mmCIF file of C-alpha atoms in Angstrom:
data_model
loop_
_atom_site.group_PDB
_atom_site.id
_atom_site.type_symbol
_atom_site.label_atom_id
_atom_site.label_comp_id
_atom_site.label_asym_id
_atom_site.label_seq_id
_atom_site.Cartn_x
_atom_site.Cartn_y
_atom_site.Cartn_z
ATOM 1 C CA MET A 1 -119.150 23.147 -91.956
ATOM 2 C CA TYR A 2 -117.869 21.985 -88.993
ATOM 3 C CA SER A 3 -114.635 18.709 -88.637
ATOM 4 C CA THR A 4 -115.861 17.164 -84.803
ATOM 5 C CA ARG A 5 -116.867 13.300 -84.228
ATOM 6 C CA ILE A 6 -120.622 14.888 -83.242
ATOM 7 C CA HIS A 7 -122.396 13.388 -85.620
ATOM 8 C CA GLU A 8 -124.635 16.841 -87.018
ATOM 9 C CA SER A 9 -128.316 14.675 -85.386
ATOM 10 C CA THR A 10 -126.745 14.579 -81.456
ATOM 11 C CA ILE A 11 -125.684 18.112 -82.223
ATOM 12 C CA SER A 12 -128.722 19.110 -82.760
ATOM 13 C CA LYS A 13 -129.949 17.698 -80.075
ATOM 14 C CA LEU A 14 -127.089 19.251 -77.852
ATOM 15 C CA ILE A 15 -127.802 22.765 -78.802
ATOM 16 C CA PRO A 16 -131.281 23.801 -77.727
ATOM 17 C CA GLU A 17 -130.610 21.666 -74.140
ATOM 18 C CA VAL A 18 -127.528 23.580 -73.352
ATOM 19 C CA CYS A 19 -129.826 26.829 -74.359
ATOM 20 C CA LYS A 20 -132.606 25.820 -72.217
ATOM 21 C CA ALA A 21 -129.501 25.257 -68.975
ATOM 22 C CA THR A 22 -128.153 28.321 -69.257
ATOM 23 C CA TYR A 23 -131.761 30.312 -69.860
ATOM 24 C CA LYS A 24 -132.200 28.817 -66.322
ATOM 25 C CA HIS A 25 -129.354 29.382 -64.859
ATOM 26 C CA LEU A 26 -129.283 32.961 -65.937
ATOM 27 C CA LYS A 27 -132.334 33.918 -66.690
ATOM 28 C CA GLY A 28 -132.722 35.724 -62.818
ATOM 29 C CA ARG A 29 -129.382 37.338 -62.361
ATOM 30 C CA TYR A 30 -130.025 39.529 -66.411
ATOM 31 C CA ILE A 31 -134.156 39.415 -67.361
ATOM 32 C CA LYS A 32 -135.721 40.957 -63.989
ATOM 33 C CA THR A 33 -139.330 41.385 -64.353
ATOM 34 C CA PRO A 34 -141.027 43.228 -61.885
ATOM 35 C CA HIS A 35 -143.485 41.525 -59.646
ATOM 36 C CA THR A 36 -145.615 44.070 -58.012
ATOM 37 C CA GLN A 37 -146.537 47.312 -58.467
ATOM 38 C CA GLU A 38 -143.944 50.134 -57.205
ATOM 39 C CA ALA A 39 -141.536 48.636 -59.209
ATOM 40 C CA TRP A 40 -143.478 48.500 -62.644
ATOM 41 C CA ALA A 41 -144.181 52.475 -61.542
ATOM 42 C CA GLU A 42 -139.992 53.096 -61.736
ATOM 43 C CA ILE A 43 -140.444 51.919 -64.794
ATOM 44 C CA ALA A 44 -142.965 54.098 -65.977
ATOM 45 C CA ALA A 45 -141.086 57.255 -64.052
ATOM 46 C CA GLY A 46 -137.935 55.828 -66.148
ATOM 47 C CA TYR A 47 -139.848 56.444 -68.913
ATOM 48 C CA GLU A 48 -141.576 59.083 -68.197
ATOM 49 C CA LYS A 49 -137.885 61.425 -67.428
ATOM 50 C CA ASN A 50 -135.436 59.721 -70.251
ATOM 51 C CA TRP A 51 -137.648 59.918 -73.052
ATOM 52 C CA ASN A 52 -140.721 61.830 -72.978
ATOM 53 C CA PHE A 53 -142.812 59.282 -72.655
ATOM 54 C CA PRO A 54 -145.361 59.119 -69.203
ATOM 55 C CA ASN A 55 -147.353 55.424 -68.489
ATOM 56 C CA CYS A 56 -145.312 53.341 -70.320
ATOM 57 C CA ILE A 57 -143.973 50.429 -69.209
ATOM 58 C CA GLY A 58 -141.526 49.014 -71.167
ATOM 59 C CA ALA A 59 -140.634 48.959 -75.508
ATOM 60 C CA LEU A 60 -142.289 45.304 -77.150
ATOM 61 C CA ASP A 61 -140.610 44.364 -80.406
ATOM 62 C CA GLY A 62 -140.143 40.547 -81.848
ATOM 63 C CA ARG A 63 -137.658 38.722 -84.595
ATOM 64 C CA HIS A 64 -138.705 36.278 -86.894
ATOM 65 C CA ILE A 65 -135.714 34.182 -86.915
ATOM 66 C CA ILE A 66 -135.581 32.406 -89.762
ATOM 67 C CA SER A 67 -135.648 28.443 -88.824
ATOM 68 C CA SER A 68 -134.895 24.815 -90.590
ATOM 69 C CA PRO A 69 -138.408 23.833 -89.489
ATOM 70 C CA PRO A 70 -138.660 19.430 -88.245
ATOM 71 C CA ILE A 71 -139.284 17.315 -90.427
ATOM 72 C CA SER A 72 -143.059 16.236 -89.848
ATOM 73 C CA ALA A 73 -143.908 20.027 -88.568
ATOM 74 C CA GLY A 74 -145.291 21.000 -92.000
ATOM 75 C CA SER A 75 -146.562 24.093 -92.344
ATOM 76 C CA TYR A 76 -146.604 25.378 -88.532
ATOM 77 C CA TYR A 77 -143.103 27.100 -88.212
ATOM 78 C CA HIS A 78 -144.249 28.671 -91.289
ATOM 79 C CA ASN A 79 -145.293 32.165 -91.467
ATOM 80 C CA TYR A 80 -146.422 35.297 -93.004
ATOM 81 C CA LYS A 81 -144.505 35.892 -95.526
ATOM 82 C CA TRP A 82 -144.152 31.218 -95.923
ATOM 83 C CA THR A 83 -141.234 31.006 -94.722
ATOM 84 C CA SER A 84 -140.344 28.939 -91.385
ATOM 85 C CA SER A 85 -138.960 31.561 -88.642
ATOM 86 C CA ILE A 86 -139.362 31.480 -84.376
ATOM 87 C CA VAL A 87 -140.219 34.517 -83.281
ATOM 88 C CA LEU A 88 -138.653 36.466 -80.429
ATOM 89 C CA LEU A 89 -140.269 38.789 -78.811
ATOM 90 C CA GLY A 90 -138.618 41.313 -76.383
ATOM 91 C CA LEU A 91 -139.810 43.630 -73.794
ATOM 92 C CA VAL A 92 -137.113 46.948 -72.454
ATOM 93 C CA ASP A 93 -137.007 49.402 -69.843
ATOM 94 C CA ALA A 94 -136.009 53.818 -69.938
ATOM 95 C CA ASN A 95 -132.920 52.155 -69.689
ATOM 96 C CA TYR A 96 -132.874 49.074 -72.361
ATOM 97 C CA ARG A 97 -132.381 46.370 -70.388
ATOM 98 C CA PHE A 98 -134.522 43.731 -71.322
ATOM 99 C CA ILE A 99 -137.333 42.705 -69.025
ATOM 100 C CA TYR A 100 -138.790 39.486 -70.539
ATOM 101 C CA ILE A 101 -138.762 37.345 -73.056
ATOM 102 C CA ASN A 102 -140.540 34.643 -75.468
ATOM 103 C CA VAL A 103 -138.198 32.734 -77.634
ATOM 104 C CA GLY A 104 -139.564 29.862 -79.173
ATOM 105 C CA VAL A 105 -142.951 30.397 -80.280
ATOM 106 C CA ASN A 106 -143.512 28.542 -84.406
ATOM 107 C CA GLY A 107 -143.575 30.932 -87.049
ATOM 108 C CA ARG A 108 -147.427 32.721 -86.761
#
């Protein structure tokens, strides 16, 4: 697809490394998971104030990201539609800010 002097197999190993390093260094700045009861109560208050939805501590959603599994994976990455995918899960507060993200679970 793109003309580079780096072999495909090398790029396929570098991309996950770069993504993990980026996530590690930026998650604290942009994804703040509450660790106290007061912080969770503040999120619940935001849902009640903004959306008239009491006792809610987050909106949760997930997606299957279609991917090409490793050759030796067999059916490990197959989801319920029998396509290969990785699951993306996200939890947001009342202001659409991510407070939790999980990426990389196999397709089940």
